[in-house]
Coordinates of C-alpha atoms and ligand atoms in Angstrom, one line a residue:
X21 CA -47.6 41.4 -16.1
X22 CA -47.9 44.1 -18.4
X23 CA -47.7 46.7 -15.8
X24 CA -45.3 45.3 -14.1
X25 CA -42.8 45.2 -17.0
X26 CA -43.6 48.7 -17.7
X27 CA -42.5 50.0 -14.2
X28 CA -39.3 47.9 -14.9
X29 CA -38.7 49.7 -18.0
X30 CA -39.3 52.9 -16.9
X31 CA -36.2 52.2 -14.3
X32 CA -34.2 50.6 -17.4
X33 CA -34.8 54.0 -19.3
X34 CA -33.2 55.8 -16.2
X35 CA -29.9 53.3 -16.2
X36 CA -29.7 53.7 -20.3
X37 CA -29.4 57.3 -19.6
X38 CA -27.2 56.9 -16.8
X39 CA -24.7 55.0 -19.3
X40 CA -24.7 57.6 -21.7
X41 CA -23.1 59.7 -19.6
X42 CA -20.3 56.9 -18.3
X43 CA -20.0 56.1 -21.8
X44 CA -19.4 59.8 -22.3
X45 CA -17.3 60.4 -19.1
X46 CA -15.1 57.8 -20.9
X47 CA -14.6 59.1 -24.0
X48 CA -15.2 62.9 -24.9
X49 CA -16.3 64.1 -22.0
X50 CA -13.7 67.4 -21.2
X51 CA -11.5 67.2 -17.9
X52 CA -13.7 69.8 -15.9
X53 CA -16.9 68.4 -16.7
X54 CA -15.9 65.3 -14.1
X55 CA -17.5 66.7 -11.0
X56 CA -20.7 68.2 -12.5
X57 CA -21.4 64.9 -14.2
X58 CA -20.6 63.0 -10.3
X59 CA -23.5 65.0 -9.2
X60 CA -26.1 63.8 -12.5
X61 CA -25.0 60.5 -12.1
X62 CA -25.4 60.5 -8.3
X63 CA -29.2 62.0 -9.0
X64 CA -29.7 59.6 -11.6
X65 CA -29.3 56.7 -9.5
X66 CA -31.0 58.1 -6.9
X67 CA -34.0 58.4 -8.6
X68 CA -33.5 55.0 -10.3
X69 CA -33.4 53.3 -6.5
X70 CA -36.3 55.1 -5.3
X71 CA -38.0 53.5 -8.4
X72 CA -36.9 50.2 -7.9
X73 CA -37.7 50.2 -3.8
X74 CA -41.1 52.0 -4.5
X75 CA -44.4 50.9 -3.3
X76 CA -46.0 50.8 -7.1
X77 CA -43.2 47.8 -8.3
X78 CA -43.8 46.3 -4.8
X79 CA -47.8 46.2 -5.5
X80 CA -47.7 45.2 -8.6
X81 CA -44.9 42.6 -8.1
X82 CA -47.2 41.4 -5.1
X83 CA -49.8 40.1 -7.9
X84 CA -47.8 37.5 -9.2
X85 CA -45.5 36.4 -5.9
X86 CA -45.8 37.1 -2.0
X87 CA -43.0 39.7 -1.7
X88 CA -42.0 37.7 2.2
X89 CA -42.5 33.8 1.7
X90 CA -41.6 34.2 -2.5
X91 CA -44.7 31.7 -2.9
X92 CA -46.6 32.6 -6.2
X93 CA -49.8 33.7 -5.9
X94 CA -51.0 34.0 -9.8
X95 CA -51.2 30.4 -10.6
X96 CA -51.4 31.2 -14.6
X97 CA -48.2 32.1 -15.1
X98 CA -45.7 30.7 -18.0
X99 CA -41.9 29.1 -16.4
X100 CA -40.7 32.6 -17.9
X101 CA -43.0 35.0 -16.4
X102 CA -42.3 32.8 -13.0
X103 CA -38.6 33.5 -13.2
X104 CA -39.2 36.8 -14.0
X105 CA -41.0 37.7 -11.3
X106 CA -38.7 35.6 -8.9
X107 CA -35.5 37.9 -10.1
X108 CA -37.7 41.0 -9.6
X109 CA -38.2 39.6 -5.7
X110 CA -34.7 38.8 -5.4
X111 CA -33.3 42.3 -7.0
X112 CA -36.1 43.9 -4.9
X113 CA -34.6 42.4 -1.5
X114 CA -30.9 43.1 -2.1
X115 CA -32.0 46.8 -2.7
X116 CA -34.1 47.4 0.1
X117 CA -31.6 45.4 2.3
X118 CA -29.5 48.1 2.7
X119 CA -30.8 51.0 4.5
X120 CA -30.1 54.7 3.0
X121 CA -27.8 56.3 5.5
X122 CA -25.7 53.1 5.0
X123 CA -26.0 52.9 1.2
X124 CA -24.9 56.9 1.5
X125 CA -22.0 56.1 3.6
X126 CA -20.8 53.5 1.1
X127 CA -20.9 55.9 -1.7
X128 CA -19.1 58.6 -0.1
X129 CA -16.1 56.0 1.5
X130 CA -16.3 54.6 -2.1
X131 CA -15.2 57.8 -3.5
X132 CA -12.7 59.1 -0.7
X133 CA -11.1 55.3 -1.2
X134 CA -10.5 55.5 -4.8
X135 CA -8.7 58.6 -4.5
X136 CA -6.6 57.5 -1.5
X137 CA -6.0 54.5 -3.6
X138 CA -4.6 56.5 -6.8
X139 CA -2.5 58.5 -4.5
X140 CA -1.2 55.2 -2.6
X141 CA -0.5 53.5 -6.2
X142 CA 1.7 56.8 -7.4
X143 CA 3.4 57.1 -3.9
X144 CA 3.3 52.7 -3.6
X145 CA 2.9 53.2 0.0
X146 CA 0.2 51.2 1.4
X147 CA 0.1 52.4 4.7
X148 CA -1.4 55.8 3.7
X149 CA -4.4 53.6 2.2
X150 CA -4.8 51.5 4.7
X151 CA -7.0 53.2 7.3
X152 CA -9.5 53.9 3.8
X153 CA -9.5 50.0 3.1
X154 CA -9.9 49.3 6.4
X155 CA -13.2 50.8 6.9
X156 CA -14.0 49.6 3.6
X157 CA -13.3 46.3 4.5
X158 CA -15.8 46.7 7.9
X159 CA -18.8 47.9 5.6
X160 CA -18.5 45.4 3.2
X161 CA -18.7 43.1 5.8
X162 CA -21.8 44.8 7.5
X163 CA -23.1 44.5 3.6
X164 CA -22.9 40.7 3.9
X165 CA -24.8 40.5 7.1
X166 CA -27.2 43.1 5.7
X167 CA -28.1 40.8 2.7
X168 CA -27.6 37.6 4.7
X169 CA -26.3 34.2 3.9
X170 CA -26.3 30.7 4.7
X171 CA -22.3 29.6 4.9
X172 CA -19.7 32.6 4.6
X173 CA -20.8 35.5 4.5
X174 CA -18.2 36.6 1.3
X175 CA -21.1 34.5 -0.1
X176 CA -23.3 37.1 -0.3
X177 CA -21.1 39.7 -2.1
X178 CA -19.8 36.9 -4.6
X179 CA -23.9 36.5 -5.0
X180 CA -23.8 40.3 -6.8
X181 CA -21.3 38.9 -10.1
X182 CA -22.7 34.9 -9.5
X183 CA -25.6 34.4 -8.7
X184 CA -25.8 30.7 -6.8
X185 CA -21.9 30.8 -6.6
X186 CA -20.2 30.5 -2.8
X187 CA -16.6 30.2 -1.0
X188 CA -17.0 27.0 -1.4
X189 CA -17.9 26.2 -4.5
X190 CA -15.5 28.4 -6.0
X191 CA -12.5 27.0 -3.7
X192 CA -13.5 23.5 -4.9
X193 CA -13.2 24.5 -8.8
X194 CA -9.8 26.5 -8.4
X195 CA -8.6 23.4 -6.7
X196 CA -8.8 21.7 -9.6
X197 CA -7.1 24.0 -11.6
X198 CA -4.1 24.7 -9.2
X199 CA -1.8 22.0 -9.5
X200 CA -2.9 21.8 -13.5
X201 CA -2.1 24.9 -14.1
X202 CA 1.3 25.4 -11.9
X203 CA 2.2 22.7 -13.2
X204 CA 2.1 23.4 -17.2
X205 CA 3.5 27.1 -15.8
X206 CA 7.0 25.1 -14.8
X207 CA 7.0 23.3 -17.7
X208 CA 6.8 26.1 -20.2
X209 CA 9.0 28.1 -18.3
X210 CA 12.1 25.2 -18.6
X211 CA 11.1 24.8 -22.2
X212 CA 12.9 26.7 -24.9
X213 CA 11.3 30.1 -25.2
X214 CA 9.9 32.1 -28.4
X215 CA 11.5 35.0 -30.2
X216 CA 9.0 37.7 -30.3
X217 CA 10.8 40.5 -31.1
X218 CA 8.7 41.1 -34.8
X219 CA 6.0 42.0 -32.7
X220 CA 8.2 45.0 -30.6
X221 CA 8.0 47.7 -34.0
X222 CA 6.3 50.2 -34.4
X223 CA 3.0 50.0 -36.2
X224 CA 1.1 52.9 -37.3
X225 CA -1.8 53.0 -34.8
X226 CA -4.5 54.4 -37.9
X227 CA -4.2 51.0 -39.4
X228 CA -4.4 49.6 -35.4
X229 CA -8.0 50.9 -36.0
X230 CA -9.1 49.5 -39.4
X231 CA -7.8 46.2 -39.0
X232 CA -9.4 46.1 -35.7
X233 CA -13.0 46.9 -37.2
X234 CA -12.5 44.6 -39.7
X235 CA -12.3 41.7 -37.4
X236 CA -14.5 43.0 -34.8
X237 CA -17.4 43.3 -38.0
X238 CA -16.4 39.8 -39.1
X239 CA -16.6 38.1 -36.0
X240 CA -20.5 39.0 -35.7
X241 CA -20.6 42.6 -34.5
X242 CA -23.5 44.1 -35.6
X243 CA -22.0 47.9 -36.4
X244 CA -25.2 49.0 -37.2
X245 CA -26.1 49.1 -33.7
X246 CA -22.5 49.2 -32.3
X247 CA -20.1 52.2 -32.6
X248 CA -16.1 52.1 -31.1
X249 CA -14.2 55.0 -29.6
X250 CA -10.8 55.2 -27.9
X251 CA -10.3 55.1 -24.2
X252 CA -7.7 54.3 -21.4
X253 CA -9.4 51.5 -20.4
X254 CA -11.2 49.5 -22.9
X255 CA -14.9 48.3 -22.1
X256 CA -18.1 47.6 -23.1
X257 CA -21.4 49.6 -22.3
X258 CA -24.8 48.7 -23.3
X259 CA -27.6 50.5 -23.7
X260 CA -30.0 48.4 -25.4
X261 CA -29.2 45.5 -27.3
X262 CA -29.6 48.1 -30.8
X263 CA -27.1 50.1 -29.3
X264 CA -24.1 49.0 -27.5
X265 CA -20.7 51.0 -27.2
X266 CA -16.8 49.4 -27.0
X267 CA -13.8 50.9 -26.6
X268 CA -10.0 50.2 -27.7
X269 CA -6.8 51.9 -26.8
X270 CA -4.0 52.2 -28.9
X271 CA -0.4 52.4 -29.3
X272 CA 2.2 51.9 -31.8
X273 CA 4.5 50.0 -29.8
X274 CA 1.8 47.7 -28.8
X275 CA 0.2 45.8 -32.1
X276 CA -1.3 43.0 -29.8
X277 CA -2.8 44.8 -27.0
X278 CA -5.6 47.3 -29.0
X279 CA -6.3 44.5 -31.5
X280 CA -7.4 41.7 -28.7
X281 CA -9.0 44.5 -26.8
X282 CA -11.2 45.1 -29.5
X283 CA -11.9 41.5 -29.9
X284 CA -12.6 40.9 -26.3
X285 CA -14.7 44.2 -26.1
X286 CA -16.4 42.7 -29.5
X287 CA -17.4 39.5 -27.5
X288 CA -19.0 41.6 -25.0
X289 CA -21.3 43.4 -27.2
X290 CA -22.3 40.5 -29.4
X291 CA -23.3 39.3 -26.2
X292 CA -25.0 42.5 -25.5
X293 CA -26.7 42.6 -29.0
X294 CA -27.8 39.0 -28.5
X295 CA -29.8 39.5 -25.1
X296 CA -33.9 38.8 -26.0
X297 CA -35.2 42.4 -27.2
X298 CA -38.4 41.5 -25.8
X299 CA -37.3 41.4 -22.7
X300 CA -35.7 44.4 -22.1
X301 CA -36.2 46.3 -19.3
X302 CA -37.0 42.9 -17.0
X303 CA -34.2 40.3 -15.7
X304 CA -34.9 38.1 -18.4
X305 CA -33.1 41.3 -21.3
X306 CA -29.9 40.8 -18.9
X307 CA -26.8 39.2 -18.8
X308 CA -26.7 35.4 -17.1
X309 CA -23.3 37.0 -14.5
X310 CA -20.4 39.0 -15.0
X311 CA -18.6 35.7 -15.1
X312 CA -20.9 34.5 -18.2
X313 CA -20.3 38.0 -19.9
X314 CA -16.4 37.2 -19.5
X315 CA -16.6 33.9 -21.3
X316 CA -17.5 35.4 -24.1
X317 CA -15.3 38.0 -24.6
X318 CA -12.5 35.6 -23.8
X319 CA -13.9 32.7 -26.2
X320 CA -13.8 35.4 -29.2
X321 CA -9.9 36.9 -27.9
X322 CA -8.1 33.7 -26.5
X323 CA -10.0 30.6 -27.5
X324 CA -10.7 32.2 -31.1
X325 CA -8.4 34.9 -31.5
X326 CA -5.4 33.4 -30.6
X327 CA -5.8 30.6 -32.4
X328 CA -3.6 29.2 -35.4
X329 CA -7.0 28.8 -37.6
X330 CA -8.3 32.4 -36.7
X331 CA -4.8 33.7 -37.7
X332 CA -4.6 31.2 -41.1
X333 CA -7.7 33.4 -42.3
X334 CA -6.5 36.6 -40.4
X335 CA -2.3 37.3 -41.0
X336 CA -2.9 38.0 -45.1
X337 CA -5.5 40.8 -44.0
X338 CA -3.0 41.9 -41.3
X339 CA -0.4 42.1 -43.6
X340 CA -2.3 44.1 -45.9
X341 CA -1.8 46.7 -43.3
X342 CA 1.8 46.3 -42.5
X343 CA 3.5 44.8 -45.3
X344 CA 6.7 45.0 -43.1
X345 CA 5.1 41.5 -41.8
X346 CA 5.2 40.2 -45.1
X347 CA 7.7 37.2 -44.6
X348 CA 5.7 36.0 -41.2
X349 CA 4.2 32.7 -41.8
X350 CA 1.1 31.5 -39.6
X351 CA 3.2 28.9 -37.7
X352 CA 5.9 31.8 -36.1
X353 CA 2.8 34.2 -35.9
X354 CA 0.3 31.8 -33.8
X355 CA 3.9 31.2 -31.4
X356 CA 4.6 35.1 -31.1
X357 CA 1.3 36.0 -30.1
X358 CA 0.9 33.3 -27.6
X359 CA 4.3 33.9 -25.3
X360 CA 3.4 32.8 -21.9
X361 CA 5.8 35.5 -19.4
X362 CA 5.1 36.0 -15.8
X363 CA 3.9 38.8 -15.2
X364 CA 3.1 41.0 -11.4
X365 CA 0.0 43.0 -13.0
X366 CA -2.8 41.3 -13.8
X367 CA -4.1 42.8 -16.7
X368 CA -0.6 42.4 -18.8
X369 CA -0.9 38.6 -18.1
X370 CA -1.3 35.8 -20.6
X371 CA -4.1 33.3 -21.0
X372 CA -1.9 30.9 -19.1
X373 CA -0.7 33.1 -16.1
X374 CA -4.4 35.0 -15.7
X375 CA -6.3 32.1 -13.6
X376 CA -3.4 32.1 -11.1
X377 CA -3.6 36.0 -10.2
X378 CA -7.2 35.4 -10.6
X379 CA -6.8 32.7 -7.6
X380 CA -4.1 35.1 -5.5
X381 CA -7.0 37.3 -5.2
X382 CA -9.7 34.8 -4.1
X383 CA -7.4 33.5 -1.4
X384 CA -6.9 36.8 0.1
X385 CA -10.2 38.3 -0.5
X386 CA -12.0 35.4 1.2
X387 CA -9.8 35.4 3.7
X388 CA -10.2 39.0 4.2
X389 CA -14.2 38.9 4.2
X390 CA -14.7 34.9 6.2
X391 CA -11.8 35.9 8.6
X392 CA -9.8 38.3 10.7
X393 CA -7.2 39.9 8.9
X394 CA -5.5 42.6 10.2
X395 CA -5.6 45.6 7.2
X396 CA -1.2 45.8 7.5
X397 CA -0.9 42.1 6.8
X398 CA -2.6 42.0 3.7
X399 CA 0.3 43.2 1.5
X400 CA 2.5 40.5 3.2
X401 CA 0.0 37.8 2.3
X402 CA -0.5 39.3 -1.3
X403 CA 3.3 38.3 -1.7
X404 CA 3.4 35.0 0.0
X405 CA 0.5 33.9 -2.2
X406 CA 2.8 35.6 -5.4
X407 CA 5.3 34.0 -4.1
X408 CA 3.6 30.2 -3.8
X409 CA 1.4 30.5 -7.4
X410 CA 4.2 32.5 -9.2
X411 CA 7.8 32.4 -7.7
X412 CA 8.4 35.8 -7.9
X413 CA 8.0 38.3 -5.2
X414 CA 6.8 42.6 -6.2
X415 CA 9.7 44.8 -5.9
X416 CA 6.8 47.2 -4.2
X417 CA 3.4 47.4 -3.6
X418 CA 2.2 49.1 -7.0
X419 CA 3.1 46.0 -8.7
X420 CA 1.8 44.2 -5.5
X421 CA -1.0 44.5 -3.7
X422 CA -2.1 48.3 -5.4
X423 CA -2.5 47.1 -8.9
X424 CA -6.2 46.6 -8.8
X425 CA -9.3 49.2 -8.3
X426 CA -11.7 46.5 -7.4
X427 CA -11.0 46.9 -3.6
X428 CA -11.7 50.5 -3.6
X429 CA -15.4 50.9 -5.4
X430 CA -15.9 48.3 -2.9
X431 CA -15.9 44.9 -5.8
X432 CA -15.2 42.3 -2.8
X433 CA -16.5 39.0 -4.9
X434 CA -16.0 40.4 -8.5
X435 CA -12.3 38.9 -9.1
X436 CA -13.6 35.1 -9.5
X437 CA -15.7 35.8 -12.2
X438 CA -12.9 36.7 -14.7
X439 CA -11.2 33.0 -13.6
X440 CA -15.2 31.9 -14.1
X441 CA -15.0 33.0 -17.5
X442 CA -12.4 31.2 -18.8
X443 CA -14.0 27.9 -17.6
X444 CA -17.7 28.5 -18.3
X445 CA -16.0 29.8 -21.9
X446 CA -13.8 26.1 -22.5
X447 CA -16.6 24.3 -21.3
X448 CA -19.3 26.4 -24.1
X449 CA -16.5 26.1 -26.7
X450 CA -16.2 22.2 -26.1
X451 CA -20.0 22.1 -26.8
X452 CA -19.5 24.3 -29.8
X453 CA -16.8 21.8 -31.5
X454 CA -19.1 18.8 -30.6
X455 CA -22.3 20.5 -32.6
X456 CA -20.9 22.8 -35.2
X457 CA -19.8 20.3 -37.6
X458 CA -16.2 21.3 -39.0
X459 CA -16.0 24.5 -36.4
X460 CA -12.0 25.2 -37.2
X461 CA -12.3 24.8 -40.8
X462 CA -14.6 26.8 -41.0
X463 CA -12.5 29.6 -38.5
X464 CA -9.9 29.1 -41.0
X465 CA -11.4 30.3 -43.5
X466 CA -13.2 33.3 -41.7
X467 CA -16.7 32.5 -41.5
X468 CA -17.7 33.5 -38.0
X469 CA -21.1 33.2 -38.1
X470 CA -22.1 29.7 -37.3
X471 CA -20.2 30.2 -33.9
X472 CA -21.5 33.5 -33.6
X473 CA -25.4 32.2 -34.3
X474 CA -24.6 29.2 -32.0
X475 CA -24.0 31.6 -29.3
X476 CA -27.0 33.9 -29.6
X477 CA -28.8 30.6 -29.1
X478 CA -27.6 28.7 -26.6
X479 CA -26.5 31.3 -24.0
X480 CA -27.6 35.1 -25.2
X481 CA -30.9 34.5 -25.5
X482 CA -31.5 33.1 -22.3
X483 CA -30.5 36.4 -20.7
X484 CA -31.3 35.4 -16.7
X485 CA -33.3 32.9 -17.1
X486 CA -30.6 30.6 -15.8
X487 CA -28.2 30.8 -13.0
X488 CA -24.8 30.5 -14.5
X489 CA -23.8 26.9 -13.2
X490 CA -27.3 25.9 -14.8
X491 CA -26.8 27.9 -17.8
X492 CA -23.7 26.0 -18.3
X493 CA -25.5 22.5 -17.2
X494 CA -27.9 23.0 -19.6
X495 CA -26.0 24.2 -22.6
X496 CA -23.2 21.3 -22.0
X497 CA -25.2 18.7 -19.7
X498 CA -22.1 18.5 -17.5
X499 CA -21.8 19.9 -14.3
X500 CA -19.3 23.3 -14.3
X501 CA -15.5 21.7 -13.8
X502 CA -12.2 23.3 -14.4
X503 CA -11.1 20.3 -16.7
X504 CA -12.4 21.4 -20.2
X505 CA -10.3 24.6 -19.7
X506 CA -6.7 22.6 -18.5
X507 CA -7.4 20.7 -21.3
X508 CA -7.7 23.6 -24.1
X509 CA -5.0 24.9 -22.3
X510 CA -2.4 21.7 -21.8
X511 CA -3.0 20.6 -25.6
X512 CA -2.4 24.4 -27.0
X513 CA 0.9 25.2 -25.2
X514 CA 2.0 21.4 -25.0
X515 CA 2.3 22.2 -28.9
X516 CA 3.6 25.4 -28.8
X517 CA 6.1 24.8 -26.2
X518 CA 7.2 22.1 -28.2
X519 CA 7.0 20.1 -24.7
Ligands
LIG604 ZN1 -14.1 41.7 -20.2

C-alpha cells in the first residue's frame, strides 16, 4: 500500500506544480508570458498522464484489486484502503479510456474553441462559433461512448463533477425544485420591492480588502496556510491542504460583489484546508465532487453570509470601514443585500434566480448530449427555456446563449453541480442547526468555529471516501431532496418580501 501511495504522490507533486503556475497565470503572471507557460503546462500534464496510465501504478494497483473484474485480491485490507484502491481503478480507467490522438485532438479543439468563443461573445454572433461547438459537441459525445455508460450517455460526462449522479437523477431533483422555485420567483416579483440604492456609492476598494480578510479569517480560514490576491475571476486553487490560494476582485462601485467572493472563495479553501493530510496524494486527500466543494462555499456566502445573524455581528465592523453607513440598521442591511432581480447572466444572479439558470442549462445541455440537436437551434432553445423559467427573452446572444465558457473547454455535465450545491449545502446546514446547539446565536455574535469544526468533521474529512449522494445520506440520514433548500429559501424571502 505503501508503494502504491508513493507513486500517487509523485503524480500529486506534478499537479501541485502544475497549479502553481495557473495560480500564477492568474495573478502576476505578465501578458507575454501566456504562451510560454501553455507549452509548461501542456508538458506538465503530459508527463503527469503518462504517470497515472503507466505500467508501475497499474502493477502495483494490481496487488490489492484485479485492474478488469475490480474483485480485490488482498483480502487484509481496511474499508479505507478498499476504497482507495477502488477510486485509483476507477481514475485509472477513465484515463486510459481515451486514446492519445483523441485526448490530443480535444486539447487542441479545446483551445481553437475558447478563442472562437471570446471572439463570438465580443461580436454576439453565434454563427461564427457554431462550426467550433459543433465539433465540440461530436467529441464530447465520442467521450461518452469512450468511457461508457449504462442509461444516457451525458451520464458519463456528468460522472467527471458527480460521481454516481445521472440524467435522471438530476431531472427528478430539479423537478422538485421547479414549480417551488417559479413559484416564490412570481411572488416576490408582485411584492413591494427594496430600496437599495445605499449600496450603489462608492466605497474605497483598500478597505474592500481588509474588511474582506477580516471575515474570511473569522469564518475559519486558516491564513497561515492561505494567502489572497486579486484577479478577474475569483477562485480557489489548492495545493495541499497547508497551502491553498483565493482570489477576490474588486471595485468601488461594487461593495457586495468582492466581499461575498471572498467569502465564497473562503468556503472553498476551508474546505480545502480540511481534506485528511494523510491522505494526500491518494483519492481519499480529495474533494467528495465539484458539487460538494460548491455547498460549501455557498453555505459560508448565502446560507451564512447573507444572513440577518451574520450581519448582527458583522455591519458594526463594516461600518468601522465606511462610517458613511453609520445610520444602516441590521433590519434594512439584511433586505439590501438580499434583492432578488432577474437577471440574463448567470453569475450576476441572486440566491433565488441561480437554480433556475442552473436548470436552463441542464435542459439544453442534456438535450444536446442524449439527443439530436441541430448546433443553429441551440440559441433558439436557450431563449425559449429563458423565456419559460424567467419571462424574459436576451436582447442578443452575449447575454444569451454566449455568457458561459463551460461549453468551450469542453465542461458538458459541470453546470448541475453549482444547482447541487445549493441543495447538498441546505440539506448539511439543516443537520448543522439540529446538532449545534444554539447555531444562530452563536453566528450573531461571531463565533464561527463550531460550524466551521462541524464541517471539517462531518464532510472534509471524508475527502472521497463517499459518493456525494452518500456523503449527504450519511451526514443527514435522508436521502438527497430539493426540499430542505425551498424551504431555507420560501421562509427567508417569505420574510423579507414581506409576503
Ligand atoms: Zn465556487
Amino acid at each position: 500500500m505503501k508503494q502504491l501511495k508513493n507513486i500517487l504522490l509523485d503524480i500529486k507533486k506534478l499537479e501541485s506544480a502544475a497549479s502553481v503556475l495557473h495560480w500564477d497565470q492568474e495573478t502576476y503572471m505578465p501578458e507575454g508570458g501566456g504562451d510560454f507557460r501553455a507549452e509548461v503546462l501542456a508538458y506538465l500534464s503530459l508527463m503527469g498522464h503518462q504517470m497515472a496510465t503507466g505500467q508501475k501504478l497499474k502493477d502495483e494497483l494490481s496487488r490489492h484489486i484485479d485492474y478488469n473484474s475490480g474483485d480485490l485480491v488482498n483480502i487484509t485490507l481496511s474499508n479505507e484502503e478498499k476504497r482507495l484502491v477502488e477510486l485509483v481503478r476507477k481514475d485509472l480507467k477513465k484515463q486510459v479510456a481515451l486514446p492519445d490522438d483523441f485526448v490530443e485532438k480535444m486539447s487542441k479543439h479545446t483551445s481553437a474553441t475558447q478563442q472562437a468563443w471570446i471572439k463570438a461573445r465580443k461580436e454576439k454572433d453565434f454563427s461564427a462559433y457554431a462550426p467550433f461547438l459543433e465539433k465540440m459537441i461530436k467529441l464530447k459525445k465520442q467521450e461518452a461512448e469512450y468511457y461508457g455508460y449504462e442509461d444516457k450517455p451525458y451520464d458519463a460526462l456528468l460522472d467527471g463533477f458527480e460521481p454516481g449522479m445521472t440524467t435522471k437523477r438530476v431531472a427528478a431533483l430539479f423537478g422538485g425544485l421547479k414549480e417551488r422555485l417559479v413559484k416564490l420567483v412570481e411572488e416576490i416579483n408582485s411584492a413591494k420591492q427594496i430600496d437599495d440604492a445605499v449600496l450603489q456609492q462608492s466605497f474605497n476598494t483598500n478597505e474592500q480588502w481588509k474588511f474582506g480578510m477580516k471575515i474570511a479569517e473569522a469564518i475559519g480560514l486558516n491564513m497561515k496556510s492561505a494567502r489572497q490576491d486579486v484577479s478577474a475571476h475569483p477562485f480557489t486553487i489548492g495545493l495541499h491542504p497547508e497551502d491553498v490560494r483565493i482570489t477576490t476582485r474588486l471595485n468601488d462601485k461594487m461593495l457586495l460583489s468582492g466581499l461575498f467572493s471572498t467569502i465564497h472563495e473562503s468556503g472553498h479553501a476551508i474546505y480545502e484546508q480540511g481534506l485528511p493530510k494523510e491522505q494526500y496524494g491518494t483519492p481519499l486527500g480529495e474533494a467528495a465532487s465539484f458539487g460538494i466543494h460548491e455547498s460549501q462555499s455557498r453555505l459560508w456566502e448565502n446560507v451564512i453570509g447573507r444572513s440577518k445573524e451574520f450581519w448582527t455581528y458583522a455591519l458594526p465592523l463594516l461600518k468601522e470601514h465606511y462610517p458613511q453607513l453609520k445610520d444602516v440598521n441590521v433590519a434594512d442591511w439584511y433586505r439590501m443585500i438580499n434583492v432578488v432581480r432577474p437577471s440574463m447572466i448567470r453569475v450576476e444572479s441572486d440566491e433565488v434566480y441561480y437554480s433556475l439558470h442552473i436548470m436552463l442549462r441542464f435542459d439544453v445541455e442534456s438535450a444536446i448530449i442524449n439527443g439530436d440537436v441541430n448546433v443553429n437551434d441551440i440559441p433558439a432553445l436557450w431563449n425559449e427555456k429563458m423565456k419559460e423559467y424567467f419571462g424574459i427573452t436576451p436582447k442578443d446572444d452575449a447575454e444569451g446563449v454566449l455568457q458561459d465558457v463551460h461549453w468551450s473547454f469542453g465542461g458538458f455535465g459541470y453546470f448541475p453541480s453549482y444547482a447541487m450545491g445549493n441543495l447538498y449545502g441546505a440539506q448539511i446546514m439543516e443537520q448543522a442547526e439540529k446538532e449545534i446547539p444554539e447555531l444562530w446565536k452563536k453566528v450573531s455574535k461571531g463565533e464561527f468555529l463550531p460550524l466551521k469544526n462541524w464541517l471539517n468533521e462531518k464532510v472534509h474529512t471524508h475527502g472521497r471516501f463517499y459518493d456525494p449522494e452518500d456523503l449527504i445520506k450519511v451526514i443527514s440520514g435522508e436521502p438527497l431532496s430539493a426540499d430542505p433548500f425551498m424551504k431555507y429559501l420560501e421562509k427567508k424571502y417569505k420574510e423579507i418580501y414581506k409576503l
